[in-house]
């Protein structure tokens, strides 16, 4: 527990967020994602398990500390719905609101086909698994720069 | 680098600050303190080296995140001047200003005889060494509670 740090961000997650630099990716996923096996292939190999938290709440806390990359057209990716690539689910709309609010502007969230998403996730720095119950609640955030 | 976190607090120090709980002690010391040997006896065994920073600047950053203990009469201790226990040096006055400002009230800082200070420091969770050049710039902070 620290002043100004949201309480759901434990020391393990805080360490990972701080270790990451510009361009590093963080996976934030639901309870069905193959989080442990994907995490094992990431740069740090770390799987942070945030029980009792969904992706919306976790993202709101993480993005209060973690800047999204403003150097690329798309700093947030999500898993696309299988057989319905254009579908935008409630879990995705909720995340859109969180990322827009965190950055203070309209952000693009790119849908990525399921198996391509797994491959992209393995290139990340670490994986954060929530107990998100809504399907397709799987996201990749690219870290940006702190200017001040 | 993270939003809202002072840049001199690296991921190693951030981890330690977050891992610590109520009543745990943190040593913040100058460049002459036997930091490595004392750190080896602490709970975590960790020595964080903050080069290019004095104890005043480091404390200001640390105490923006780290609450001091309000459950004890004295949450901050410092090394007493050898052969002049009553002496209060400029490095101590500067720290008094920082801790008072961090907590928003007048805080007591207790002077502890040099060898007793070493023993107390070994009971801490970790040691943070700055490149503080002013002598007797050696402090122990007891962590408090985050309420909100």
mmCIF file of C-alpha atoms in Angstrom:
data_model
loop_
_atom_site.group_PDB
_atom_site.id
_atom_site.type_symbol
_atom_site.label_atom_id
_atom_site.label_comp_id
_atom_site.label_asym_id
_atom_site.label_seq_id
_atom_site.Cartn_x
_atom_site.Cartn_y
_atom_site.Cartn_z
ATOM 1 C CA UNK A 1 0.000 0.000 0.000
ATOM 2 C CA UNK A 2 1.277 3.409 -0.973
ATOM 3 C CA UNK A 3 -0.204 6.866 -1.163
ATOM 4 C CA UNK A 4 -1.656 7.672 -4.633
ATOM 5 C CA UNK A 5 -1.356 4.044 -5.879
ATOM 6 C CA UNK A 6 -4.702 2.260 -6.474
ATOM 7 C CA UNK A 7 -4.972 -0.546 -3.940
ATOM 8 C CA UNK A 8 -5.541 -3.301 -6.520
ATOM 9 C CA UNK A 9 -2.053 -2.645 -7.910
ATOM 10 C CA UNK A 10 0.083 -4.905 -5.753
ATOM 11 C CA UNK A 11 3.855 -4.652 -5.480
ATOM 12 C CA UNK A 12 4.409 -7.315 -8.156
ATOM 13 C CA UNK A 13 2.310 -5.452 -10.703
ATOM 14 C CA UNK A 14 3.762 -2.100 -9.682
ATOM 15 C CA UNK A 15 7.260 -3.455 -10.291
ATOM 16 C CA UNK A 16 6.343 -4.642 -13.763
ATOM 17 C CA UNK A 17 4.629 -1.388 -14.709
ATOM 18 C CA UNK A 18 7.693 0.568 -13.570
ATOM 19 C CA UNK A 19 10.215 -1.746 -15.262
ATOM 20 C CA UNK A 20 8.508 -1.407 -18.623
ATOM 21 C CA UNK A 21 9.675 1.271 -21.039
ATOM 22 C CA UNK A 22 8.466 2.994 -24.183
ATOM 23 C CA UNK A 23 7.085 0.506 -26.696
ATOM 24 C CA UNK A 24 6.837 -2.427 -24.281
ATOM 25 C CA UNK A 25 3.500 -4.252 -24.331
ATOM 26 C CA UNK A 26 1.387 -5.388 -21.371
ATOM 27 C CA UNK A 27 -1.320 -8.036 -21.676
ATOM 28 C CA UNK A 28 -4.466 -7.615 -19.577
ATOM 29 C CA UNK A 29 -6.767 -10.601 -19.878
ATOM 30 C CA UNK A 30 -9.881 -12.378 -18.700
ATOM 31 C CA UNK A 31 -10.104 -15.618 -16.725
ATOM 32 C CA UNK A 32 -10.278 -17.860 -19.787
ATOM 33 C CA UNK A 33 -7.177 -16.602 -21.559
ATOM 34 C CA UNK A 34 -4.231 -19.056 -21.521
ATOM 35 C CA UNK A 35 -2.459 -16.598 -19.280
ATOM 36 C CA UNK A 36 0.168 -18.833 -17.699
ATOM 37 C CA UNK A 37 1.324 -20.445 -20.939
ATOM 38 C CA UNK A 38 1.451 -17.117 -22.760
ATOM 39 C CA UNK A 39 3.176 -15.426 -19.823
ATOM 40 C CA UNK A 40 5.884 -18.078 -19.901
ATOM 41 C CA UNK A 41 6.901 -16.822 -23.341
ATOM 42 C CA UNK A 42 6.925 -13.123 -22.507
ATOM 43 C CA UNK A 43 10.048 -11.068 -21.832
ATOM 44 C CA UNK A 44 9.746 -11.183 -18.050
ATOM 45 C CA UNK A 45 7.915 -14.486 -17.859
ATOM 46 C CA UNK A 46 5.705 -12.926 -15.214
ATOM 47 C CA UNK A 47 2.027 -13.659 -14.677
ATOM 48 C CA UNK A 48 0.325 -11.291 -12.249
ATOM 49 C CA UNK A 49 -2.990 -12.637 -10.974
ATOM 50 C CA UNK A 50 -5.499 -9.990 -9.915
ATOM 51 C CA UNK A 51 -8.386 -11.912 -8.428
ATOM 52 C CA UNK A 52 -11.643 -10.137 -7.728
ATOM 53 C CA UNK A 53 -11.044 -7.573 -10.474
ATOM 54 C CA UNK A 54 -12.387 -7.252 -13.988
ATOM 55 C CA UNK A 55 -10.512 -5.793 -16.946
ATOM 56 C CA UNK A 56 -12.331 -2.460 -16.747
ATOM 57 C CA UNK A 57 -11.410 -1.832 -13.118
ATOM 58 C CA UNK A 58 -7.880 -3.154 -13.580
ATOM 59 C CA UNK A 59 -7.294 -0.980 -16.650
ATOM 60 C CA UNK A 60 -8.589 2.099 -14.880
ATOM 61 C CA UNK A 61 -6.041 1.537 -12.093
ATOM 62 C CA UNK A 62 -3.160 0.588 -14.390
ATOM 63 C CA UNK A 63 -3.709 3.493 -16.765
ATOM 64 C CA UNK A 64 -3.655 5.979 -13.873
ATOM 65 C CA UNK A 65 0.088 5.207 -13.781
ATOM 66 C CA UNK A 66 0.902 3.728 -17.196
ATOM 67 C CA UNK A 67 0.940 6.073 -20.203
ATOM 68 C CA UNK A 68 -0.249 4.694 -23.535
ATOM 69 C CA UNK A 69 2.016 5.121 -26.533
ATOM 70 C CA UNK A 70 1.307 8.282 -28.503
ATOM 71 C CA UNK A 71 3.990 7.507 -31.114
ATOM 72 C CA UNK A 72 1.965 4.775 -32.863
ATOM 73 C CA UNK A 73 -1.469 4.823 -34.517
ATOM 74 C CA UNK A 74 -2.743 1.989 -32.303
ATOM 75 C CA UNK A 75 -1.609 1.652 -28.679
ATOM 76 C CA UNK A 76 -4.382 -0.743 -27.620
ATOM 77 C CA UNK A 77 -5.312 -4.070 -29.165
ATOM 78 C CA UNK A 78 -8.005 -6.553 -28.194
ATOM 79 C CA UNK A 79 -8.987 -10.058 -29.147
ATOM 80 C CA UNK A 80 -11.532 -10.123 -31.995
ATOM 81 C CA UNK A 81 -14.684 -12.213 -31.648
ATOM 82 C CA UNK A 82 -14.290 -15.563 -33.415
ATOM 83 C CA UNK A 83 -16.412 -15.695 -36.578
ATOM 84 C CA UNK A 84 -17.556 -12.084 -36.099
ATOM 85 C CA UNK A 85 -14.497 -9.836 -36.454
ATOM 86 C CA UNK A 86 -16.594 -6.664 -36.531
ATOM 87 C CA UNK A 87 -18.400 -7.376 -33.252
ATOM 88 C CA UNK A 88 -17.796 -4.898 -30.414
ATOM 89 C CA UNK A 89 -18.919 -6.327 -27.094
ATOM 90 C CA UNK A 90 -19.788 -4.517 -23.870
ATOM 91 C CA UNK A 91 -16.409 -5.441 -22.356
ATOM 92 C CA UNK A 92 -14.777 -3.670 -25.310
ATOM 93 C CA UNK A 93 -16.977 -0.589 -25.055
ATOM 94 C CA UNK A 94 -16.172 -0.353 -21.356
ATOM 95 C CA UNK A 95 -12.459 -0.488 -22.148
ATOM 96 C CA UNK A 96 -12.875 2.158 -24.826
ATOM 97 C CA UNK A 97 -14.290 4.497 -22.192
ATOM 98 C CA UNK A 98 -11.412 3.761 -19.812
ATOM 99 C CA UNK A 99 -8.628 4.318 -22.339
ATOM 100 C CA UNK A 100 -10.238 7.445 -23.756
ATOM 101 C CA UNK A 101 -10.571 8.874 -20.243
ATOM 102 C CA UNK A 102 -7.024 7.896 -19.268
ATOM 103 C CA UNK A 103 -5.478 9.624 -22.278
ATOM 104 C CA UNK A 104 -7.978 12.452 -22.557
ATOM 105 C CA UNK A 105 -8.702 11.769 -26.216
ATOM 106 C CA UNK A 106 -10.399 9.241 -28.495
ATOM 107 C CA UNK A 107 -8.115 6.202 -28.764
ATOM 108 C CA UNK A 108 -8.240 3.506 -31.422
ATOM 109 C CA UNK A 109 -8.585 -0.088 -30.224
ATOM 110 C CA UNK A 110 -7.632 -2.599 -32.894
ATOM 111 C CA UNK A 111 -9.339 -6.011 -33.064
ATOM 112 C CA UNK A 112 -6.853 -8.865 -33.606
ATOM 113 C CA UNK A 113 -7.834 -12.397 -34.650
ATOM 114 C CA UNK A 114 -7.628 -14.870 -31.767
ATOM 115 C CA UNK A 115 -4.495 -16.808 -32.742
ATOM 116 C CA UNK A 116 -2.724 -13.708 -33.968
ATOM 117 C CA UNK A 117 -3.570 -12.149 -30.600
ATOM 118 C CA UNK A 118 -1.890 -15.075 -28.808
ATOM 119 C CA UNK A 119 1.240 -14.560 -30.881
ATOM 120 C CA UNK A 120 1.232 -10.826 -30.200
ATOM 121 C CA UNK A 121 0.682 -11.452 -26.496
ATOM 122 C CA UNK A 122 3.776 -13.660 -26.330
ATOM 123 C CA UNK A 123 5.821 -10.654 -27.461
ATOM 124 C CA UNK A 124 4.669 -8.652 -24.442
ATOM 125 C CA UNK A 125 6.650 -7.873 -21.317
ATOM 126 C CA UNK A 126 4.221 -9.592 -18.930
ATOM 127 C CA UNK A 127 0.660 -10.816 -18.499
ATOM 128 C CA UNK A 128 -1.910 -9.575 -15.990
ATOM 129 C CA UNK A 129 -4.835 -11.937 -15.505
ATOM 130 C CA UNK A 130 -8.026 -10.657 -13.931
ATOM 131 C CA UNK A 131 -11.118 -12.662 -13.016
ATOM 132 C CA UNK A 132 -13.010 -10.927 -15.821
ATOM 133 C CA UNK A 133 -16.067 -13.074 -16.640
ATOM 134 C CA UNK A 134 -17.041 -11.349 -19.887
ATOM 135 C CA UNK A 135 -15.686 -13.222 -22.916
ATOM 136 C CA UNK A 136 -13.100 -11.613 -25.199
ATOM 137 C CA UNK A 137 -11.894 -9.373 -22.389
ATOM 138 C CA UNK A 138 -8.305 -9.624 -23.603
ATOM 139 C CA UNK A 139 -6.197 -6.550 -24.326
ATOM 140 C CA UNK A 140 -2.635 -5.482 -25.098
ATOM 141 C CA UNK A 141 -1.452 -2.020 -24.037
ATOM 142 C CA UNK A 142 1.677 -0.415 -25.508
ATOM 143 C CA UNK A 143 3.512 1.746 -23.003
ATOM 144 C CA UNK A 144 4.210 5.363 -23.823
ATOM 145 C CA UNK A 145 6.363 8.108 -22.385
ATOM 146 C CA UNK A 146 6.146 10.182 -19.230
ATOM 147 C CA UNK A 147 7.056 13.749 -20.097
ATOM 148 C CA UNK A 148 7.032 15.559 -16.750
ATOM 149 C CA UNK B 1 8.817 5.633 -15.485
ATOM 150 C CA UNK B 2 5.194 5.932 -14.483
ATOM 151 C CA UNK B 3 2.717 8.762 -14.262
ATOM 152 C CA UNK B 4 2.628 10.391 -10.784
ATOM 153 C CA UNK B 5 5.772 8.561 -9.552
ATOM 154 C CA UNK B 6 8.818 10.810 -8.954
ATOM 155 C CA UNK B 7 11.467 9.874 -11.505
ATOM 156 C CA UNK B 8 14.204 9.205 -8.938
ATOM 157 C CA UNK B 9 12.127 6.318 -7.561
ATOM 158 C CA UNK B 10 13.247 3.440 -9.750
ATOM 159 C CA UNK B 11 11.399 0.137 -10.022
ATOM 160 C CA UNK B 12 13.580 -1.516 -7.383
ATOM 161 C CA UNK B 13 12.811 1.156 -4.809
ATOM 162 C CA UNK B 14 9.149 1.284 -5.809
ATOM 163 C CA UNK B 15 8.875 -2.467 -5.231
ATOM 164 C CA UNK B 16 10.352 -2.165 -1.750
ATOM 165 C CA UNK B 17 8.149 0.767 -0.779
ATOM 166 C CA UNK B 18 5.058 -1.160 -1.933
ATOM 167 C CA UNK B 19 6.084 -4.434 -0.265
ATOM 168 C CA UNK B 20 6.515 -2.759 3.108
ATOM 169 C CA UNK B 21 3.603 -2.702 5.532
ATOM 170 C CA UNK B 22 2.566 -0.882 8.681
ATOM 171 C CA UNK B 23 5.401 -0.719 11.188
ATOM 172 C CA UNK B 24 8.154 -1.733 8.773
ATOM 173 C CA UNK B 25 11.220 0.513 8.831
ATOM 174 C CA UNK B 26 13.151 1.945 5.880
ATOM 175 C CA UNK B 27 16.716 3.273 6.193
ATOM 176 C CA UNK B 28 17.673 6.312 4.116
ATOM 177 C CA UNK B 29 21.355 7.106 4.426
ATOM 178 C CA UNK B 30 24.271 9.183 3.260
ATOM 179 C CA UNK B 31 27.295 8.011 1.276
ATOM 180 C CA UNK B 32 29.414 7.203 4.320
ATOM 181 C CA UNK B 33 26.961 4.918 6.091
ATOM 182 C CA UNK B 34 27.915 1.195 6.025
ATOM 183 C CA UNK B 35 24.935 0.675 3.776
ATOM 184 C CA UNK B 36 25.839 -2.648 2.179
ATOM 185 C CA UNK B 37 26.797 -4.397 5.397
ATOM 186 C CA UNK B 38 23.745 -3.113 7.242
ATOM 187 C CA UNK B 39 21.465 -3.938 4.291
ATOM 188 C CA UNK B 40 22.721 -7.523 4.346
ATOM 189 C CA UNK B 41 21.153 -7.921 7.787
ATOM 190 C CA UNK B 42 17.782 -6.371 6.959
ATOM 191 C CA UNK B 43 14.602 -8.312 6.271
ATOM 192 C CA UNK B 44 14.821 -8.061 2.491
ATOM 193 C CA UNK B 45 18.594 -7.822 2.292
ATOM 194 C CA UNK B 46 18.127 -5.128 -0.324
ATOM 195 C CA UNK B 47 20.357 -2.117 -0.844
ATOM 196 C CA UNK B 48 18.955 0.453 -3.254
ATOM 197 C CA UNK B 49 21.573 2.888 -4.514
ATOM 198 C CA UNK B 50 20.251 6.299 -5.552
ATOM 199 C CA UNK B 51 23.232 8.086 -7.028
ATOM 200 C CA UNK B 52 23.011 11.799 -7.699
ATOM 201 C CA UNK B 53 20.454 12.329 -4.948
ATOM 202 C CA UNK B 54 20.727 13.666 -1.429
ATOM 203 C CA UNK B 55 18.613 12.575 1.523
ATOM 204 C CA UNK B 56 16.395 15.654 1.344
ATOM 205 C CA UNK B 57 15.411 15.093 -2.286
ATOM 206 C CA UNK B 58 15.089 11.334 -1.847
ATOM 207 C CA UNK B 59 12.885 11.708 1.218
ATOM 208 C CA UNK B 60 10.653 14.226 -0.532
ATOM 209 C CA UNK B 61 10.066 11.695 -3.326
ATOM 210 C CA UNK B 62 9.695 8.664 -1.046
ATOM 211 C CA UNK B 63 7.311 10.403 1.330
ATOM 212 C CA UNK B 64 5.039 11.423 -1.549
ATOM 213 C CA UNK B 65 4.138 7.708 -1.652
ATOM 214 C CA UNK B 66 5.141 6.315 1.746
ATOM 215 C CA UNK B 67 2.994 7.267 4.753
ATOM 216 C CA UNK B 68 4.755 7.741 8.083
ATOM 217 C CA UNK B 69 3.400 5.855 11.083
ATOM 218 C CA UNK B 70 0.840 7.838 13.063
ATOM 219 C CA UNK B 71 0.403 5.051 15.657
ATOM 220 C CA UNK B 72 3.741 5.702 17.413
ATOM 221 C CA UNK B 73 5.162 8.814 19.084
ATOM 222 C CA UNK B 74 8.258 8.773 16.857
ATOM 223 C CA UNK B 75 8.076 7.621 13.228
ATOM 224 C CA UNK B 76 11.432 9.117 12.179
ATOM 225 C CA UNK B 77 14.837 8.529 13.722
ATOM 226 C CA UNK B 78 18.240 9.910 12.768
ATOM 227 C CA UNK B 79 21.826 9.302 13.716
ATOM 228 C CA UNK B 80 22.970 11.552 16.571
ATOM 229 C CA UNK B 81 26.197 13.512 16.235
ATOM 230 C CA UNK B 82 29.059 11.709 18.004
ATOM 231 C CA UNK B 83 30.070 13.561 21.178
ATOM 232 C CA UNK B 84 27.294 16.129 20.703
ATOM 233 C CA UNK B 85 23.976 14.331 21.035
ATOM 234 C CA UNK B 86 22.003 17.577 21.146
ATOM 235 C CA UNK B 87 23.392 18.936 17.888
ATOM 236 C CA UNK B 88 20.918 19.462 15.060
ATOM 237 C CA UNK B 89 22.695 19.886 11.721
ATOM 238 C CA UNK B 90 21.442 21.464 8.524
ATOM 239 C CA UNK B 91 20.818 18.022 6.984
ATOM 240 C CA UNK B 92 18.527 17.280 9.921
ATOM 241 C CA UNK B 93 16.675 20.578 9.687
ATOM 242 C CA UNK B 94 16.104 19.997 5.986
ATOM 243 C CA UNK B 95 14.666 16.562 6.757
ATOM 244 C CA UNK B 96 12.453 18.065 9.451
ATOM 245 C CA UNK B 97 10.932 20.361 6.832
ATOM 246 C CA UNK B 98 10.369 17.458 4.423
ATOM 247 C CA UNK B 99 8.682 15.151 6.937
ATOM 248 C CA UNK B 100 6.539 17.944 8.367
ATOM 249 C CA UNK B 101 5.379 18.877 4.869
ATOM 250 C CA UNK B 102 4.753 15.251 3.870
ATOM 251 C CA UNK B 103 2.538 14.572 6.875
ATOM 252 C CA UNK B 104 1.053 18.054 7.171
ATOM 253 C CA UNK B 105 1.981 18.379 10.843
ATOM 254 C CA UNK B 106 4.992 18.826 13.117
ATOM 255 C CA UNK B 107 6.760 15.450 13.358
ATOM 256 C CA UNK B 108 9.260 14.393 16.003
ATOM 257 C CA UNK B 109 12.640 13.179 14.805
ATOM 258 C CA UNK B 110 14.512 11.221 17.458
ATOM 259 C CA UNK B 111 18.320 11.323 17.639
ATOM 260 C CA UNK B 112 19.835 7.853 18.155
ATOM 261 C CA UNK B 113 23.444 7.224 19.202
ATOM 262 C CA UNK B 114 25.595 5.993 16.308
ATOM 263 C CA UNK B 115 26.022 2.335 17.253
ATOM 264 C CA UNK B 116 22.452 2.041 18.490
ATOM 265 C CA UNK B 117 21.408 3.493 15.132
ATOM 266 C CA UNK B 118 23.345 0.753 13.322
ATOM 267 C CA UNK B 119 21.529 -1.886 15.361
ATOM 268 C CA UNK B 120 18.147 -0.277 14.703
ATOM 269 C CA UNK B 121 18.941 -0.031 10.994
ATOM 270 C CA UNK B 122 19.621 -3.762 10.802
ATOM 271 C CA UNK B 123 16.029 -4.351 11.919
ATOM 272 C CA UNK B 124 14.714 -2.428 8.927
ATOM 273 C CA UNK B 125 13.160 -3.867 5.780
ATOM 274 C CA UNK B 126 15.750 -2.379 3.411
ATOM 275 C CA UNK B 127 18.379 0.315 2.998
ATOM 276 C CA UNK B 128 18.350 3.181 0.511
ATOM 277 C CA UNK B 129 21.738 4.828 0.038
ATOM 278 C CA UNK B 130 21.945 8.260 -1.514
ATOM 279 C CA UNK B 131 25.074 10.194 -2.420
ATOM 280 C CA UNK B 132 24.320 12.647 0.404
ATOM 281 C CA UNK B 133 27.554 14.479 1.234
ATOM 282 C CA UNK B 134 26.430 16.085 4.484
ATOM 283 C CA UNK B 135 27.536 14.026 7.510
ATOM 284 C CA UNK B 136 24.967 12.366 9.773
ATOM 285 C CA UNK B 137 22.437 12.259 6.957
ATOM 286 C CA UNK B 138 21.137 8.903 8.157
ATOM 287 C CA UNK B 139 17.463 8.299 8.880
ATOM 288 C CA UNK B 140 14.971 5.530 9.634
ATOM 289 C CA UNK B 141 11.332 5.957 8.579
ATOM 290 C CA UNK B 142 8.563 3.789 10.029
ATOM 291 C CA UNK B 143 5.811 3.072 7.522
ATOM 292 C CA UNK B 144 2.249 3.977 8.362
ATOM 293 C CA UNK B 145 -1.150 3.219 6.939
ATOM 294 C CA UNK B 146 -2.950 4.314 3.782
ATOM 295 C CA UNK B 147 -6.558 5.008 4.653
ATOM 296 C CA UNK B 148 -8.177 5.821 1.308
#
